[in-house]
Short mmCIF file of C-alpha atoms in Angstrom, two decimals:
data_model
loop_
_atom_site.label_atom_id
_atom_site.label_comp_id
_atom_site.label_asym_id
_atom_site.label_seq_id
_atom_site.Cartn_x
_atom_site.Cartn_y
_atom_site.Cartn_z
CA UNK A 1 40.32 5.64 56.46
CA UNK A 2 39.70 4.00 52.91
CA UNK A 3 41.61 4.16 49.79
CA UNK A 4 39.29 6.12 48.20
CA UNK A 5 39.62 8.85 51.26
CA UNK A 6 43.78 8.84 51.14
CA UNK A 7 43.52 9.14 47.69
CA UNK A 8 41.26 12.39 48.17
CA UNK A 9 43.49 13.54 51.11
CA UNK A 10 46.51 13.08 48.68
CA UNK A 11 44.92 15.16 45.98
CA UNK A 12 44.00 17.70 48.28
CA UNK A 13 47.49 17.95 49.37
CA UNK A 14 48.70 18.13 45.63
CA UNK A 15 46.35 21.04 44.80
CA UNK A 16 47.07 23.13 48.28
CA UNK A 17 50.78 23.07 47.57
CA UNK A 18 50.27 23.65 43.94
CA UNK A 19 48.10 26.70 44.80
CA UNK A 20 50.63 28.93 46.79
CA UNK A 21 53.62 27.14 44.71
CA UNK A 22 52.44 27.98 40.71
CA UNK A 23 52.60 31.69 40.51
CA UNK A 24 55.90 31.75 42.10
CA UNK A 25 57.42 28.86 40.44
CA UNK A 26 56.62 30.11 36.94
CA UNK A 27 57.72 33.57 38.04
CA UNK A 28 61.34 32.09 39.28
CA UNK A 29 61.65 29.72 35.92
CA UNK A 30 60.86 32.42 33.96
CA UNK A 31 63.70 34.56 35.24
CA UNK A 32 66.03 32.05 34.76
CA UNK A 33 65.02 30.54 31.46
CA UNK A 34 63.87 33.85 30.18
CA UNK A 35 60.95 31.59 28.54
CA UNK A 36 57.36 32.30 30.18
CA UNK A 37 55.97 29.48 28.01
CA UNK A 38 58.41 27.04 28.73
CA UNK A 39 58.91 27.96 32.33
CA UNK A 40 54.63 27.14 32.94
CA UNK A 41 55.29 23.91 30.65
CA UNK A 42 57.77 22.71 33.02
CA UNK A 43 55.80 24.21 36.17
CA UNK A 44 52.80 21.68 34.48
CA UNK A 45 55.19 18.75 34.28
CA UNK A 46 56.18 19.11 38.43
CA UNK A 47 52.17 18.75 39.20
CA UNK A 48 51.53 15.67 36.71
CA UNK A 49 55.10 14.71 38.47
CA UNK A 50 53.01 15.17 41.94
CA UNK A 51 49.64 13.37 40.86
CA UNK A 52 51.65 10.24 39.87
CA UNK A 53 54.04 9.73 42.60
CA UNK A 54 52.60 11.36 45.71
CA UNK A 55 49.86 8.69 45.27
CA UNK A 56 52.39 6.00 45.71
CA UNK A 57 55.64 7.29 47.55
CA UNK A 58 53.01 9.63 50.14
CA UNK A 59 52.80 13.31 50.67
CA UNK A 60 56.62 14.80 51.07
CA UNK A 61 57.27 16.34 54.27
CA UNK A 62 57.26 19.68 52.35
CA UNK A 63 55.43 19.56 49.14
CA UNK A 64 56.55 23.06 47.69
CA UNK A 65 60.08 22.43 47.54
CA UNK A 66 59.57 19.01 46.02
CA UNK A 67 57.31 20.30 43.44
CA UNK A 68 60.39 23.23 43.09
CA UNK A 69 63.23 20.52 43.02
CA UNK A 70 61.37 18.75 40.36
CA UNK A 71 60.66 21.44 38.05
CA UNK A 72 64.04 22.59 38.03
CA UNK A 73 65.31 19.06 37.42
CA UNK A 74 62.91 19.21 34.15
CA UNK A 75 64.81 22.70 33.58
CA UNK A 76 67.74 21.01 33.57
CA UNK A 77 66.85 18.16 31.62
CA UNK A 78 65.27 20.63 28.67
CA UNK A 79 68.62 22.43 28.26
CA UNK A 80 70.63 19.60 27.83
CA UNK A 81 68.32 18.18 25.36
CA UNK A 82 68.62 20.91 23.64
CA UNK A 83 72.19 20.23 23.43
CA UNK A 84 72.78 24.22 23.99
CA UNK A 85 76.63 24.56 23.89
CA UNK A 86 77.12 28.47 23.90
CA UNK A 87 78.49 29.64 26.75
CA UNK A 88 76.28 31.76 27.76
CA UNK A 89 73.47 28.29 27.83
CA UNK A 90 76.68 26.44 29.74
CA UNK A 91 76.85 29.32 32.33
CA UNK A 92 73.09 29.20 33.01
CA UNK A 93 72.48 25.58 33.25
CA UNK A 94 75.74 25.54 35.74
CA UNK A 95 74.16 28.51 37.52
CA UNK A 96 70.59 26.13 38.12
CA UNK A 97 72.71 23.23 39.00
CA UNK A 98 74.16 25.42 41.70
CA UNK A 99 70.70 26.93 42.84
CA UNK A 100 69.52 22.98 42.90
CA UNK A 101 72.33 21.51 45.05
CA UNK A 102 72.44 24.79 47.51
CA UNK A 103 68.45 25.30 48.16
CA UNK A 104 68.16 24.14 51.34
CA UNK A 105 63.93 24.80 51.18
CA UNK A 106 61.24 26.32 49.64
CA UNK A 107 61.23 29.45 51.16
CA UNK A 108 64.78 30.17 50.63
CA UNK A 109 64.24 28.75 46.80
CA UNK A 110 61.32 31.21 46.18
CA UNK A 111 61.77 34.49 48.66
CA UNK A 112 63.63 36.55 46.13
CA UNK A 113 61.93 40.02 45.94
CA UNK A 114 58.44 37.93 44.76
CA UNK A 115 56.97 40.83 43.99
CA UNK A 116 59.16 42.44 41.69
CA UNK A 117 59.17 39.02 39.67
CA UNK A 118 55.40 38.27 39.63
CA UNK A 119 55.05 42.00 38.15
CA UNK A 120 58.36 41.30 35.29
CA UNK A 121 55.61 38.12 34.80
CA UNK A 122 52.67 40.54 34.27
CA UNK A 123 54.72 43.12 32.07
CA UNK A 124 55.95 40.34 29.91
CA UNK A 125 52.49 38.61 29.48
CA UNK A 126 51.11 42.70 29.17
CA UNK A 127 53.84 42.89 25.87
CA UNK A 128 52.22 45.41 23.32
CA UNK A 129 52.56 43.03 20.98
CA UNK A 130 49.68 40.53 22.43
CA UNK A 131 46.14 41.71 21.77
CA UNK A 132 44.44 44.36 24.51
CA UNK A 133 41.79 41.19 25.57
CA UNK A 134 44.42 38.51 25.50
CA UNK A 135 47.03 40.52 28.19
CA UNK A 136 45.37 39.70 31.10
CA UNK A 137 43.51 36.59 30.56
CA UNK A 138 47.01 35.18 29.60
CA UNK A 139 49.19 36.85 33.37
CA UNK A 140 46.07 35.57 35.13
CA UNK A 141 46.28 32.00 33.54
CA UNK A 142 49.85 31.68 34.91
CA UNK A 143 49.68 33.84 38.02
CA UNK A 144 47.07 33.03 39.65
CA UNK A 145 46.83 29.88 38.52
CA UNK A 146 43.00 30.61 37.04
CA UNK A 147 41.40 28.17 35.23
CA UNK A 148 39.87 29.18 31.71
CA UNK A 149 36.28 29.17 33.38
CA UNK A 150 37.31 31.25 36.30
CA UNK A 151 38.62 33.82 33.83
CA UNK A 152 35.86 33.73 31.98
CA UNK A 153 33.47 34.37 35.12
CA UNK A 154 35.71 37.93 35.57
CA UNK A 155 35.46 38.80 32.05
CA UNK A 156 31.73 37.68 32.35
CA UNK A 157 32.66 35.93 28.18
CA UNK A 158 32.47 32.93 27.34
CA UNK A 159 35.34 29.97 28.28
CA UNK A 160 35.39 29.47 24.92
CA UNK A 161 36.98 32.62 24.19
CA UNK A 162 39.25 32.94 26.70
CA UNK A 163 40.47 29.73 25.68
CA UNK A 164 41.33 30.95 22.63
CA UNK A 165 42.88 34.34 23.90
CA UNK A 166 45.23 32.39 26.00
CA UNK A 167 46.52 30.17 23.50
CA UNK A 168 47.28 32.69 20.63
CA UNK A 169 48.96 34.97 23.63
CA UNK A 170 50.91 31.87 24.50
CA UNK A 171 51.80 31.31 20.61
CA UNK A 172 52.72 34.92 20.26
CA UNK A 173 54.75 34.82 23.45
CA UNK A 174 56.78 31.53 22.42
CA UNK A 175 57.78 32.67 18.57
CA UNK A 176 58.32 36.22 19.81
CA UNK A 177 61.20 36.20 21.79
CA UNK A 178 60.25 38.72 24.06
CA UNK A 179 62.62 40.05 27.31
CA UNK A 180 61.92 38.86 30.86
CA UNK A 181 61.68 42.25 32.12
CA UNK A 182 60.22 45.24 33.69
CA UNK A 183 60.53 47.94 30.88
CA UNK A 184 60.81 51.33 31.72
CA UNK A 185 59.55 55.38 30.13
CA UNK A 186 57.94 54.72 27.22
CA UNK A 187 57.86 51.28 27.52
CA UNK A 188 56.62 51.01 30.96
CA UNK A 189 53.71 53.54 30.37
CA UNK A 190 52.30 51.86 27.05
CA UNK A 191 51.85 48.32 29.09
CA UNK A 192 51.16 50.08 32.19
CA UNK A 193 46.98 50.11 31.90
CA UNK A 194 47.16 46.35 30.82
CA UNK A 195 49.29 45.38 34.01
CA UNK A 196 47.25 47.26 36.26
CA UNK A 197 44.16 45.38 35.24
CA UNK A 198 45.95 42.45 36.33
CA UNK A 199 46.81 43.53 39.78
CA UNK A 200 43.14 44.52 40.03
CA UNK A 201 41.77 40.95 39.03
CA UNK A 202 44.53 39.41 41.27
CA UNK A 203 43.21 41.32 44.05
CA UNK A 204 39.65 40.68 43.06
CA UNK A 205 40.29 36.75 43.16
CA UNK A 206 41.65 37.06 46.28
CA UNK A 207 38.97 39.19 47.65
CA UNK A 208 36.33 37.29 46.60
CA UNK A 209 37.21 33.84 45.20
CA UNK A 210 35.07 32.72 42.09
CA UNK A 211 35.36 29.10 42.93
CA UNK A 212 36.19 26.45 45.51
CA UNK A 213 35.97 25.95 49.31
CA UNK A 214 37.18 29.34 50.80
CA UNK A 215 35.53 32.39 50.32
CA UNK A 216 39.09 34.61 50.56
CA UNK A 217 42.19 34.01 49.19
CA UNK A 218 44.09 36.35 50.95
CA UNK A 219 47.54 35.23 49.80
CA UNK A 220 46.82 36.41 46.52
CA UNK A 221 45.51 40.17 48.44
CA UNK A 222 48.36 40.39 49.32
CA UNK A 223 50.23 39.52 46.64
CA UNK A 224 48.56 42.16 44.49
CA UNK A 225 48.84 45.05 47.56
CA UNK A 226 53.05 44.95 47.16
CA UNK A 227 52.64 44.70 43.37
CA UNK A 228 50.94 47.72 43.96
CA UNK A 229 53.51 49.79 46.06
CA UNK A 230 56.00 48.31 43.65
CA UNK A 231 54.30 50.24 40.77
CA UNK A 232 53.61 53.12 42.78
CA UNK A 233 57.52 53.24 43.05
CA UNK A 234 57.47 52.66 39.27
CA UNK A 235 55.45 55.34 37.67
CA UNK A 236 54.30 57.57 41.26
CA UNK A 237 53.38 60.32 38.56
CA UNK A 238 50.04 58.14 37.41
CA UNK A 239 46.84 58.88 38.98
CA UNK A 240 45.35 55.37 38.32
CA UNK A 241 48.36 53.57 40.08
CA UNK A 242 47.19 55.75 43.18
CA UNK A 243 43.74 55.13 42.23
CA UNK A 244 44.29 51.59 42.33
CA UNK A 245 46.24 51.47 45.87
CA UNK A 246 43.56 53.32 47.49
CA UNK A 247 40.79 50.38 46.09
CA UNK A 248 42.55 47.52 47.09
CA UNK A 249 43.73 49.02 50.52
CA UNK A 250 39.94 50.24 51.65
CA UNK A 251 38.99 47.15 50.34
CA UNK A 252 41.80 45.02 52.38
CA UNK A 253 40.92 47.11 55.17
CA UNK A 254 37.16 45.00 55.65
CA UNK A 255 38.79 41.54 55.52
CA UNK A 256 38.67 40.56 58.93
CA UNK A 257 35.30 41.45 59.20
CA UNK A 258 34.13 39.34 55.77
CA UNK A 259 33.99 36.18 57.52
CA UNK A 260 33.31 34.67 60.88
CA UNK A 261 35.09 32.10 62.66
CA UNK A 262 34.05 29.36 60.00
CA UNK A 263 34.71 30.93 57.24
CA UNK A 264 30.99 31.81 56.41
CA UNK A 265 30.55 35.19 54.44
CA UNK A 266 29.25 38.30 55.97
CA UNK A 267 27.87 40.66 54.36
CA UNK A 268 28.74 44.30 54.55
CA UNK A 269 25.46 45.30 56.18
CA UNK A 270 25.91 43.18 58.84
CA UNK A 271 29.89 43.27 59.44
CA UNK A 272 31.64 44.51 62.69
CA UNK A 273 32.93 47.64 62.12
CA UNK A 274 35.06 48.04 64.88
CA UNK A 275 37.13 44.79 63.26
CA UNK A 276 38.42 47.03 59.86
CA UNK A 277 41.89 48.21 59.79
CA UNK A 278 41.62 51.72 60.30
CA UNK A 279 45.26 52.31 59.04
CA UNK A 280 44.73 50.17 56.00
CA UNK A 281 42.03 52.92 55.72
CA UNK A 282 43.93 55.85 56.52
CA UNK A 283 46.61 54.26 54.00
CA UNK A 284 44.25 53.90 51.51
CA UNK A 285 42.66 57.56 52.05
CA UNK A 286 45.55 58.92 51.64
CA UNK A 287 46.34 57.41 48.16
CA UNK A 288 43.04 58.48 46.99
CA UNK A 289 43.81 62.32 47.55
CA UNK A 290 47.22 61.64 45.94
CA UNK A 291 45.21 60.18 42.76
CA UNK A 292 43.01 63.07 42.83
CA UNK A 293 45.90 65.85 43.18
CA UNK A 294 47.39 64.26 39.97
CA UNK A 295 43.84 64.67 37.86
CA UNK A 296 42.58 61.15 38.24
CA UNK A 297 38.97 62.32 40.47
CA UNK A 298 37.16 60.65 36.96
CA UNK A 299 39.14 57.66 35.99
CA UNK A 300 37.95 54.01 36.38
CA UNK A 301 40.03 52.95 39.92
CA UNK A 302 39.94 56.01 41.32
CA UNK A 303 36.31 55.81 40.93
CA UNK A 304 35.50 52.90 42.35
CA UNK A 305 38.41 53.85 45.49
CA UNK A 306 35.99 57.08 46.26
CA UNK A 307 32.64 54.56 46.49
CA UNK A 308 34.78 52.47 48.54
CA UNK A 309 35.69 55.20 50.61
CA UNK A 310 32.18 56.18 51.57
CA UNK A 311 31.57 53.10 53.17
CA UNK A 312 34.86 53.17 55.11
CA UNK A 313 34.12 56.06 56.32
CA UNK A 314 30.22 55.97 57.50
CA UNK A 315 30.33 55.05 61.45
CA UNK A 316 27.58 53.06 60.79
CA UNK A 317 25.56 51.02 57.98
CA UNK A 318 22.85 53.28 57.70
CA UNK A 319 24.93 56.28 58.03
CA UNK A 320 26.64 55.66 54.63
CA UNK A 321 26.11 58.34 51.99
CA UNK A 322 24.10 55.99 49.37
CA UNK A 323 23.13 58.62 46.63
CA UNK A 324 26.26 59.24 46.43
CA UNK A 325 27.55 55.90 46.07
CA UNK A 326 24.59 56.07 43.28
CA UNK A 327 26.37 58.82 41.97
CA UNK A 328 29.95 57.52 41.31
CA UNK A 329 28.29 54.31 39.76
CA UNK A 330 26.16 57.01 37.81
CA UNK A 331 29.63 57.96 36.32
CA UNK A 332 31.44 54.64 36.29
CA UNK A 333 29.09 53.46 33.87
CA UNK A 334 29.47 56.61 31.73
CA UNK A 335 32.79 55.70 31.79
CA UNK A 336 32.78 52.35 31.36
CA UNK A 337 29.92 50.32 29.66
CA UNK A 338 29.51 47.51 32.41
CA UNK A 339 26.37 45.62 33.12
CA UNK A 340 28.10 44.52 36.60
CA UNK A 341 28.95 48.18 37.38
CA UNK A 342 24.57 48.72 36.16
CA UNK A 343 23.80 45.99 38.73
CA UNK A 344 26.39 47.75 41.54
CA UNK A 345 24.44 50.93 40.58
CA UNK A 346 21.16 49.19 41.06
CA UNK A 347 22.35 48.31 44.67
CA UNK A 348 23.06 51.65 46.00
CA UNK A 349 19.97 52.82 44.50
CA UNK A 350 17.79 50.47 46.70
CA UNK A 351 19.31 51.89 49.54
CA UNK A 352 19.17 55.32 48.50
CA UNK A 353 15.48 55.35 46.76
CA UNK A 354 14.10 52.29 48.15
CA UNK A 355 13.97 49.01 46.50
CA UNK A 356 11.99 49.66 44.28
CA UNK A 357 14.23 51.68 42.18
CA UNK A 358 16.77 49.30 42.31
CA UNK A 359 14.36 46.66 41.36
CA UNK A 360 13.37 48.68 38.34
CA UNK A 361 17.09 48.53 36.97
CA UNK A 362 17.47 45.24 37.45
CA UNK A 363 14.54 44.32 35.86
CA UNK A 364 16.43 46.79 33.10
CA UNK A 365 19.68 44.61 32.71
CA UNK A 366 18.47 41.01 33.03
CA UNK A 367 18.76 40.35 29.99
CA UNK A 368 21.86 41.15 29.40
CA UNK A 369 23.72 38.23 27.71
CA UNK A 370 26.66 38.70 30.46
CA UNK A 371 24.50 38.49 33.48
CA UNK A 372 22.37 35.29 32.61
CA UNK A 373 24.82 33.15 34.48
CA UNK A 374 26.01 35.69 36.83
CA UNK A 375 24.39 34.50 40.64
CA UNK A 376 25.41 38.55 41.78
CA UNK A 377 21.94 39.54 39.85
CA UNK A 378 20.02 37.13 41.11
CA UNK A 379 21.34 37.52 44.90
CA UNK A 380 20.75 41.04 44.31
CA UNK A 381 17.15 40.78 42.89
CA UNK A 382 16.32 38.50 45.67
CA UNK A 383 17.48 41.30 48.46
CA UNK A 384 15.04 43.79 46.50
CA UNK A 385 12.32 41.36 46.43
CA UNK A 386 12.88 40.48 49.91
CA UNK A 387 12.83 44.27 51.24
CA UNK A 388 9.80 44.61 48.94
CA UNK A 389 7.64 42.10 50.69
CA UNK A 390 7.51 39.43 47.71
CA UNK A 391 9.00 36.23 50.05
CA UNK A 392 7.79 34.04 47.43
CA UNK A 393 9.83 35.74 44.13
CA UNK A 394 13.09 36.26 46.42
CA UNK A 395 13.17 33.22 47.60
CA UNK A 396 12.76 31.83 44.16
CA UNK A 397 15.72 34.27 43.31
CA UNK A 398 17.99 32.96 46.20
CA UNK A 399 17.82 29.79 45.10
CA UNK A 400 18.86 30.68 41.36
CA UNK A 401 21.84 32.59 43.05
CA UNK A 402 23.03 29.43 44.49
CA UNK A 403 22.77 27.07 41.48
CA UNK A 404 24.71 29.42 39.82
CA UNK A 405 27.37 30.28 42.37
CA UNK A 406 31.22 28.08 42.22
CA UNK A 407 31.85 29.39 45.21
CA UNK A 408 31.10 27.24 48.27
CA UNK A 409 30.78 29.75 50.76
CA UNK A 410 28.79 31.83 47.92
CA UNK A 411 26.34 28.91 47.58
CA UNK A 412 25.83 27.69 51.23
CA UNK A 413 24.99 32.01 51.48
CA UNK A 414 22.40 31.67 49.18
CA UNK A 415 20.90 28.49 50.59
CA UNK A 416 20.53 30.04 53.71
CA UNK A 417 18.82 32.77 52.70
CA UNK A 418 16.48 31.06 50.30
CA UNK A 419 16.06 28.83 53.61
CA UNK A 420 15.51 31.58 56.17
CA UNK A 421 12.42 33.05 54.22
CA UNK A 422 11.16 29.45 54.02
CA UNK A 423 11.44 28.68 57.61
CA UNK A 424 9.52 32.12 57.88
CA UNK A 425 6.79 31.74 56.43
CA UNK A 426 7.45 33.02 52.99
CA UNK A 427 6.38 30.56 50.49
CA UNK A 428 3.63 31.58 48.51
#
């Protein structure tokens, strides 16, 4: 092996570890320093820590609680600094000493009810006082661990601007003073939209990653499902926190059946039924009858939990009820103004009218400043052209899709395809 491959083998290493160790890390910092801005500065400082000695020293025999140990030693070293001499600062910095000399690894250092911490996380970045646009782009910037572009590919904006969202939330945050906590009433039901669009995108990421190597993330699935039954505990009186279950659940309930053995993506026409969770689905069912016994039939996750349902439900592929998957889109989009939910719409309507129909709506949004980098409309409008008979024009489209995929998987998907009407014939 060359340098140049143990260097690559080290800085894989760096970024696995850092992956399942960032979210929970800032979440654990942030509970003790009751400072979500400093607790993700110091979480930073343990990975630049990582990049410049793993290189040298070689990967630690477990790379979590190092990068743990080290970001509490930083912890340590800011409060002293700070020369904070109140008792209450002497009681917590003895209180991390203690939780530094008794952590015997990283499990034990981070398995403390993650759930309930990661959502205190989202309901302090979710604070009233941060602007509506800046709530979530700011929880999934130190959740998940997101980089600026990947937000930017779920907010289908520019990087640009979520740049700047995140650091005026991050601004606000540090000046502000806020509490570490999960509020409660009032409190809890004003921030309560904002945190559940969080736990959606969470899921989302996890469901279908916008970058890297791997197709699912499904740490970060589940992650988002026991946020969800945490909230459901939290405020089991709103229809959307029902609404929401039921999506992700239905959704969780395909997983198994979204890849093969290699990690290549499946697509839902083609997928094994007999491999989905049929509890997951009864679970998830169930939580959709609960959101629509509490009003919620017409709001946004609820919504998109009944389209959901419709394929978990059909025995087959072509037995699933497509006009009425047209339909809920129909009033999704009345609902919400969403090219993405336009192109969804488009979707069901080629199954339900023929592709031609769905053709003519995509033709309809193309344009849309959102969508010109968005490889969904171009996978999509390749399918139609594809079922249409044009080999040439979908081919052309498959091939856009997978220039403009950051997903791996995404992008060896649309090769293929591109590929497959090739090696058929379909060229001119």
């Amino acid at each position: 092996m060359t340098a140049a491959d143990i260097d690559h083998a080290i800085r894989a290493a760096i970024h696995a570890a850092w992956r399942v160790v960032q979210p929970r890390l800032i979440a654990t910092l942030s509970r003790m320093l009751r400072d979500v801005t400093l607790a993700e500065e110091l979480t930073q400082d343990a990975l630049v820590a990582a990049l410049e000695a793993w290189p040298l020293s070689g990967v630690p025999d477990n790379p979590g609680a190092w990068l743990v140990a080290t970001a509490k030693r930083r912890a340590l070293d800011h409060l002293r600094r700070a020369k904070m001499l109140t008792r209450k600062q002497d009681l917590l910095t003895h209180e991390l000493m203690q939780e530094q000399d008794a952590m015997p690894d990283f499990d034990t250092a981070l398995d403390d009810d993650i759930g309930d911490e990661w959502l205190r996380l989202i309901f302090t970045a979710c604070h009233p006082l941060l602007p509506r646009q800046a709530r979530a782009a700011l929880a999934l910037r130190m959740i998940c661990g997101l980089t600026t572009d990947e937000i930017a590919r779920a907010f289908l904006v520019t990087e640009a601007t979520i740049a700047q969202r995140i650091v005026r939330a991050k601004r606000t945050l540090s000046r502000s003073g806020l509490t570490y906590e999960t509020p409660g009433g009032e409190a809890l039901s004003e921030r309560l939209a904002s945190v559940l669009e969080v736990v959606y995108l969470i899921f989302n990421e996890g469901y279908s990653a916008s970058r890297g190597e791997e197709w699912l993330r499904p740490q970060l699935c589940d992650e988002a499902l026991r946020m969800g039954r945490v909230l459901v505990g939290l405020a089991p009186l709103e229809p959307e926190v029902h609404g929401l279950m039921a999506l992700m659940d239905l959704n969780a309930a395909r997983m198994h059946a979204r890849t093969d053995r290699d990690g290549e993506p499946i697509l839902l026409m083609d997928q094994d039924r007999g491999l989905w969770d049929r509890l997951q689905i009864t679970r998830g069912l169930r939580a959709l009858d609960r959101a629509r016994e509490l009003g919620g039939a017409g709001r946004f996750y609820t919504l998109q939990a009944a389209i959901v349902a419709c394929h978990a439900t059909a025995e087959t592929a072509t037995s699933t009820d497509w006009r009425r998957i047209a339909e809920l889109y129909g009033q999704l989009a009345t609902l919400v103004r969403s090219p993405v939910i336009e192109l969804n719409r488009a979707v069901a309507l080629g199954m339900a009218e023929g592709p031609q129909a769905g053709l003519d709506l995509v033709e309809m949004i193309a344009d849309e400043p959102a969508l010109r980098t968005y490889h969904h409309l171009q996978a999509v409008r390749g399918d139609l052209l594809h079922r249409l008979g044009r080999f040439a024009e979908a081919r052309l489209s498959f091939e856009t899709a997978a220039r403009l995929a950051t997903n791996a998987r995404e992008r060896g998907l649309m090769e293929r395809r591109a590929a497959d009407i090739a090696d058929a014939g379909g060229m001119a």
